[in-house]
PDB file of C-alpha atoms and ligand atoms in Angstrom:
ATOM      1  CA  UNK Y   1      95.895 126.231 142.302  1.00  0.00           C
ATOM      2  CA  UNK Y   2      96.060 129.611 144.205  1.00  0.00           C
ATOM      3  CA  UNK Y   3      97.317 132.472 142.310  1.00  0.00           C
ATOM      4  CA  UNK Y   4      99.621 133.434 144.808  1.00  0.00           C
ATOM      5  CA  UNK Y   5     103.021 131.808 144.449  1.00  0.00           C
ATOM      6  CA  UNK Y   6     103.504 128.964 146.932  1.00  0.00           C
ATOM      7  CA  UNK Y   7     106.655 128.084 148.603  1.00  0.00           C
ATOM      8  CA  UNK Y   8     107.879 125.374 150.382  1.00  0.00           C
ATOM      9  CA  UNK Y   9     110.395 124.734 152.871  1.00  0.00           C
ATOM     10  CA  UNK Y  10     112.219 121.367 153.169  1.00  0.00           C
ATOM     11  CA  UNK Y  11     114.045 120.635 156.653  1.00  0.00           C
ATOM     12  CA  UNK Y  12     116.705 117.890 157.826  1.00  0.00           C
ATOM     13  CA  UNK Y  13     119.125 118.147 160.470  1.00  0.00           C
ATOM     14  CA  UNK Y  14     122.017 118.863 158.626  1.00  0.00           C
ATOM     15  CA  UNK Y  15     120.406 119.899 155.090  1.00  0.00           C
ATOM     16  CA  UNK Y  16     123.557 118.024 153.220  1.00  0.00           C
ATOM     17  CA  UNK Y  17     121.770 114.547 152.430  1.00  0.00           C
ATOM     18  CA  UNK Y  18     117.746 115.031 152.954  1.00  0.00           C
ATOM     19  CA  UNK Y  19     116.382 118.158 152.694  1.00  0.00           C
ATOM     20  CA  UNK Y  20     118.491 119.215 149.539  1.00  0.00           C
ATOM     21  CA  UNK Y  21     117.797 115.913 148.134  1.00  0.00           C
ATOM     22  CA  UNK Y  22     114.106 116.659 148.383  1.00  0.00           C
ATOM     23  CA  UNK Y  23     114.498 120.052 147.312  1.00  0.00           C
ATOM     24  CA  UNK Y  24     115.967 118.859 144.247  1.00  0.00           C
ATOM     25  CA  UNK Y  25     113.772 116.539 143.385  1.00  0.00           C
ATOM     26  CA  UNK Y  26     110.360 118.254 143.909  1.00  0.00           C
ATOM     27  CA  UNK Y  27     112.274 121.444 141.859  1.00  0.00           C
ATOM     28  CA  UNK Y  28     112.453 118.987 139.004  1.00  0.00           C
ATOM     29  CA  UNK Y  29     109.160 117.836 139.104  1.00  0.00           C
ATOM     30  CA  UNK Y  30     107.906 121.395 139.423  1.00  0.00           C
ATOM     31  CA  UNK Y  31     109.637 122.319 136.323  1.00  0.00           C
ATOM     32  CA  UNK Y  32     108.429 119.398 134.991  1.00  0.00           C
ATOM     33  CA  UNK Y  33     105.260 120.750 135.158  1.00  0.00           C
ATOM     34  CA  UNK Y  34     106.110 124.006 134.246  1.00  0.00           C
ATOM     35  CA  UNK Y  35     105.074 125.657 137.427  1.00  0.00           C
ATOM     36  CA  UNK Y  36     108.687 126.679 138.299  1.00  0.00           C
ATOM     37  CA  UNK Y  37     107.471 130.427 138.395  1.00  0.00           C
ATOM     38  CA  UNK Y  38     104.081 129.641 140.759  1.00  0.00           C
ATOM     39  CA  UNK Y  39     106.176 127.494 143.061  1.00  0.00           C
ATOM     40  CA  UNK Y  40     109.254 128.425 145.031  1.00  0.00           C
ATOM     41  CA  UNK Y  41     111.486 125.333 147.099  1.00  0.00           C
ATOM     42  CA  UNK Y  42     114.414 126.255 149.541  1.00  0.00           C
ATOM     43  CA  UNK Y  43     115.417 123.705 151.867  1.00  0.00           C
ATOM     44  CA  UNK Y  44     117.168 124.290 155.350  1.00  0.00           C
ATOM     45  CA  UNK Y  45     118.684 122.162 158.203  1.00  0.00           C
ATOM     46  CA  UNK Y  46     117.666 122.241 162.119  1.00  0.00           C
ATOM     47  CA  UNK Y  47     121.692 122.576 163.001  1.00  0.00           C
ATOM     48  CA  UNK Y  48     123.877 124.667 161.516  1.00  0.00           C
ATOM     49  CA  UNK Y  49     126.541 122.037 161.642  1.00  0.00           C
ATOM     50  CA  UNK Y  50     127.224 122.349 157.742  1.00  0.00           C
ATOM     51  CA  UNK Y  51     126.431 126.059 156.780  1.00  0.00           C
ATOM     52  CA  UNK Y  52     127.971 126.998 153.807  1.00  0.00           C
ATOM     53  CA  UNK Y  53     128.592 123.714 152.292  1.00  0.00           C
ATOM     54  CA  UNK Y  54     127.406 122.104 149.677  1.00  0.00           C
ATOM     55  CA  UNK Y  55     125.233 118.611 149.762  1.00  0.00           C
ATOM     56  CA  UNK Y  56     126.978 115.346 150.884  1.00  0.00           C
ATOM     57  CA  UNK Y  57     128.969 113.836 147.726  1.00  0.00           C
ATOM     58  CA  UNK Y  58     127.105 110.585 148.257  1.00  0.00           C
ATOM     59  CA  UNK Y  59     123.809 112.314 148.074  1.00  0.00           C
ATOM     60  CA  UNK Y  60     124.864 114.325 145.233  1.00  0.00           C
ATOM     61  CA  UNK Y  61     125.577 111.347 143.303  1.00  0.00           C
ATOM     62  CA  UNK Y  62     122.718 109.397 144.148  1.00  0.00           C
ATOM     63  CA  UNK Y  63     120.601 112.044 142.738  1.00  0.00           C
ATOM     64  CA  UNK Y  64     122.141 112.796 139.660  1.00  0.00           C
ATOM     65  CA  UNK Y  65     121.614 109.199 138.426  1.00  0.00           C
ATOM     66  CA  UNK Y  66     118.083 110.323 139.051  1.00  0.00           C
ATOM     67  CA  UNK Y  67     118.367 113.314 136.649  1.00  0.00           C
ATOM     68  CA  UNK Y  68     118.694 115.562 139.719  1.00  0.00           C
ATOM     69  CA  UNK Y  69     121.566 117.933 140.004  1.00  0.00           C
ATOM     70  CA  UNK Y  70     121.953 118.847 144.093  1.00  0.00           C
ATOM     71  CA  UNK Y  71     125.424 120.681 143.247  1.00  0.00           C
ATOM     72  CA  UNK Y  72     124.625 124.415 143.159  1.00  0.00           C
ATOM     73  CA  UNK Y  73     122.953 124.150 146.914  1.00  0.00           C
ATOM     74  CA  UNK Y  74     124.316 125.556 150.062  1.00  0.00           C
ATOM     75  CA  UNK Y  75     123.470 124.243 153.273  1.00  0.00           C
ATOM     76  CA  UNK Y  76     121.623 126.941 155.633  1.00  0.00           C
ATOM     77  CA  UNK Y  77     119.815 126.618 159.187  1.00  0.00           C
ATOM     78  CA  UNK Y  78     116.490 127.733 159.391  1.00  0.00           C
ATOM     79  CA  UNK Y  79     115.198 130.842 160.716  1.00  0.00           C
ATOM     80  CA  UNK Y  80     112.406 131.886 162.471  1.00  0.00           C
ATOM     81  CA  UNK Y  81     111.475 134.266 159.481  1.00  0.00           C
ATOM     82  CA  UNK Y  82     110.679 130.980 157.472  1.00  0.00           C
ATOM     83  CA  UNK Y  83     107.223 130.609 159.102  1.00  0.00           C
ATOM     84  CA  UNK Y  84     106.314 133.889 157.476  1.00  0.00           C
ATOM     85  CA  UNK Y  85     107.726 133.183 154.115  1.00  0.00           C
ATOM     86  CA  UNK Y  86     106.901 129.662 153.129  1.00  0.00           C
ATOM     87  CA  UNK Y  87     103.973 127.877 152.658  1.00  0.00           C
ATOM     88  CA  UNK Y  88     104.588 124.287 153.822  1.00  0.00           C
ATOM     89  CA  UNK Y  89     107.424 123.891 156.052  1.00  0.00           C
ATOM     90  CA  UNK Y  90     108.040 120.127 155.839  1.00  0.00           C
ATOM     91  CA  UNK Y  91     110.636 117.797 157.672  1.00  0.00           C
ATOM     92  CA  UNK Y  92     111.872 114.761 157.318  1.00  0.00           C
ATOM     93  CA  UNK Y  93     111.613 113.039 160.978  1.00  0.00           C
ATOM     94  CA  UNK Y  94     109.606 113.773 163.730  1.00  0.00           C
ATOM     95  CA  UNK Y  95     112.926 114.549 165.274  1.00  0.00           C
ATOM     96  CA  UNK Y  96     113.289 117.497 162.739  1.00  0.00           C
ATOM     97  CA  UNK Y  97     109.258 118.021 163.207  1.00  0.00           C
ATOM     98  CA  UNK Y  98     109.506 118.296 167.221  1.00  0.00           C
ATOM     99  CA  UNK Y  99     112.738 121.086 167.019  1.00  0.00           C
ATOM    100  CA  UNK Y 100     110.575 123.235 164.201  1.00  0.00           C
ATOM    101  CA  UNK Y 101     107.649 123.308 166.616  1.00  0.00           C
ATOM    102  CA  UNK Y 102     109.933 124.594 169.491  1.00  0.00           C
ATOM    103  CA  UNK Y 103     111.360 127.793 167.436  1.00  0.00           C
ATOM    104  CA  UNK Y 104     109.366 130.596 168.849  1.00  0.00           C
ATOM    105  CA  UNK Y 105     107.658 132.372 165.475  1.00  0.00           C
ATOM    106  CA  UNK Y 106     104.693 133.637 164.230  1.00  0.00           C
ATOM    107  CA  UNK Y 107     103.234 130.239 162.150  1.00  0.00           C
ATOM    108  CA  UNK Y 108     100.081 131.442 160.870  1.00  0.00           C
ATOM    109  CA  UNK Y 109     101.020 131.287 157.273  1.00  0.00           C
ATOM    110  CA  UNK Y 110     102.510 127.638 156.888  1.00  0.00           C
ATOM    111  CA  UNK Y 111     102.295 124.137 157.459  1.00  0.00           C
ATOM    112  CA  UNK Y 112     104.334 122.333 159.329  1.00  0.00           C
ATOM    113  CA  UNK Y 113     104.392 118.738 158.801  1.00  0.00           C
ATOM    114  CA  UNK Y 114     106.429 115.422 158.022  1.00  0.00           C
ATOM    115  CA  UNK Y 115     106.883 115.436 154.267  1.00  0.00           C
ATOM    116  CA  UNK Y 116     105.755 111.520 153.963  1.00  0.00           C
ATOM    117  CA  UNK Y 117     102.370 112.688 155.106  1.00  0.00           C
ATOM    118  CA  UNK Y 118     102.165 113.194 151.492  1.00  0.00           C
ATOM    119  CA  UNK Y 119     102.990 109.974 150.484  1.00  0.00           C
ATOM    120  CA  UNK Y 120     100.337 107.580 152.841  1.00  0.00           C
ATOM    121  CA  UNK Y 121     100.682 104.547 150.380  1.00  0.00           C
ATOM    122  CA  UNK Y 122     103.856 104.233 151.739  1.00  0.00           C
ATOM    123  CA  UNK Y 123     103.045 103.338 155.555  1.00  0.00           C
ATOM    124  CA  UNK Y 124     106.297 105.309 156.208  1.00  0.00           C
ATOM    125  CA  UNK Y 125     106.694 108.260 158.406  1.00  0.00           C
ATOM    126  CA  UNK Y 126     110.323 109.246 158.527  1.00  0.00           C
ATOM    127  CA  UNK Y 127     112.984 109.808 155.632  1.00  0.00           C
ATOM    128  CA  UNK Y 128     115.812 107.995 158.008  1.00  0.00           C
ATOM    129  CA  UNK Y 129     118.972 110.200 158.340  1.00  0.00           C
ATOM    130  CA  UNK Y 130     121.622 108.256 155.413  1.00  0.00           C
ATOM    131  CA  UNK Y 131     124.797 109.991 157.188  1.00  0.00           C
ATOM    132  CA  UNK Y 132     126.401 107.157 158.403  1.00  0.00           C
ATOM    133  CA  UNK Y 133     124.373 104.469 156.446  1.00  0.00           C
ATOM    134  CA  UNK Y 134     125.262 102.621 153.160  1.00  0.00           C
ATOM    135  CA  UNK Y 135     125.357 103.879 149.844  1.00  0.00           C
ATOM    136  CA  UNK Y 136     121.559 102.090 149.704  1.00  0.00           C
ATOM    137  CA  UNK Y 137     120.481 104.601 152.280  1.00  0.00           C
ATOM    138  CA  UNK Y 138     121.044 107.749 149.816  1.00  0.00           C
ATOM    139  CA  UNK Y 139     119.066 105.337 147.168  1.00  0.00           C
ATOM    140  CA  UNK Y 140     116.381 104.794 149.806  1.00  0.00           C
ATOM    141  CA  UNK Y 141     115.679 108.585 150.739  1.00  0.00           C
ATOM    142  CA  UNK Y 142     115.178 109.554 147.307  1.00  0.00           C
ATOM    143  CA  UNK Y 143     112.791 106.464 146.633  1.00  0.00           C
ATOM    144  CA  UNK Y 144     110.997 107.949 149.628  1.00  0.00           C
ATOM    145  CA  UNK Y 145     111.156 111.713 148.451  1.00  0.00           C
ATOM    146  CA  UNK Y 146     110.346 110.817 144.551  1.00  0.00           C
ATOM    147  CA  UNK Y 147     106.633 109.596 145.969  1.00  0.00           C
ATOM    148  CA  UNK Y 148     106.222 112.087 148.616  1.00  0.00           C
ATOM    149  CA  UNK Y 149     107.286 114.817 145.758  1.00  0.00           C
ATOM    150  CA  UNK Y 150     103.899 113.610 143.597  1.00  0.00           C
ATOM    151  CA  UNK Y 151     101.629 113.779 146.508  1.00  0.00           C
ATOM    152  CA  UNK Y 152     102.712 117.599 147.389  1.00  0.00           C
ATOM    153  CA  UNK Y 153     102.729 118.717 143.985  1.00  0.00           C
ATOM    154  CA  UNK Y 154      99.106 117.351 144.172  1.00  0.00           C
ATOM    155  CA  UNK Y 155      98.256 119.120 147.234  1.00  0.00           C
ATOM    156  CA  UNK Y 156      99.057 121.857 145.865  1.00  0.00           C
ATOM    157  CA  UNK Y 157      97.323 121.921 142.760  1.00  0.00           C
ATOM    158  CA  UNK Y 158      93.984 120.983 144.075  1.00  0.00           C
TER     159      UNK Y 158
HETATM  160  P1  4NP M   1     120.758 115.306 156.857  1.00  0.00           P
HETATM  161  O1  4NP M   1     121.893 114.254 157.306  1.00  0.00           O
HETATM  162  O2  4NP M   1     120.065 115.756 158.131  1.00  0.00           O
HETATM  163  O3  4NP M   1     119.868 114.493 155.985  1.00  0.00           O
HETATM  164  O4  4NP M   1     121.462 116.438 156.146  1.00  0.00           O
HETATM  165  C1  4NP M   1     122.834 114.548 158.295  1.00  0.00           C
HETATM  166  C2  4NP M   1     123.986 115.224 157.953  1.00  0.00           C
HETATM  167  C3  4NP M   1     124.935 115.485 158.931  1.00  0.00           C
HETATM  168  C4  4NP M   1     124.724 115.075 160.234  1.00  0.00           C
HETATM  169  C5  4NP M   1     123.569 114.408 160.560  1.00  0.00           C
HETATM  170  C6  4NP M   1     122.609 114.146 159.599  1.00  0.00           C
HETATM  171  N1  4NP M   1     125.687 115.314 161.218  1.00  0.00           N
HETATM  172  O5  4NP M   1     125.480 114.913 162.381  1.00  0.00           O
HETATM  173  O6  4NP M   1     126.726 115.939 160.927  1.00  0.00           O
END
């Protein structure tokens, strides 16, 4: 693993149900592993449709059944500094994917991908947008984001 601290940026739309949801989980793993001081996790939404708020109550308690507490995050959109500061700037749809590769910024430092290219056992591209689904959405996305979690924290420290 590279001595350098890595970050990584996790993108949705709204960054109330995905993004946070994925930045809470891989945060757990990566303390997990006791790497919380090598590796940094923000996440950030395409729209700023929900700045300032906190994560959707449904994803919130979808995750803490998980062990994963979502409640101290605020939503933010992302800026075009990002693609200096982070590492891996991952998104959940190619929706998300396609609007990140149209903000004009200098993107030498990070990747920009879907997240579930980390997770190709799956056969699954997307993390589908839960906001108006069923409560079996929110369990869905984090099924998704618990494997894709294990695969990046592998990518990283190979
Ligand atoms: P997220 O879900 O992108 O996973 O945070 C959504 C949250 C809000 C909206 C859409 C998706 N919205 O249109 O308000």
């Amino acid at each position: 693993m590279s001595e350098k601290q890595v970050r990584v940026l996790f993108v949705c739309l709204g960054n109330i149900c995905r993004s946070p949801t994925a930045q809470g989980v891989f945060e757990k793993l990566v303390l997990d592993h006791g790497l919380a001081d090598k590796i940094f996790v923000d996440s950030a939404g395409c729209s700023n449709y929900h700045a300032g708020q906190a994560p959707d109550k449904r994803s919130i308690n979808a995750a803490i059944k998980r062990g994963v507490d979502l409640s101290s995050q605020r939503a933010r959109q992302v800026q075009a500094e990002d693609f200096e500061k982070f590492d891996y700037v991952l998104a959940m749809d190619r929706k998300n994917l396609a609007y990140l590769n149209s903000v004009p910024a200098i993107k030498t430092r990070c990747k920009v991908k879907l997240f579930l290219e980390f997770a190709p056992e799956l056969n699954v591209a997307e993390v589908p947008d839960p906001y108006h689904d069923s409560l079996d959405g929110f369990e869905y996305v984090l099924d998704l984001i618990e494997v894709a979690s294990k695969g990046l924290l592998k990518e990283i420290q190979s």
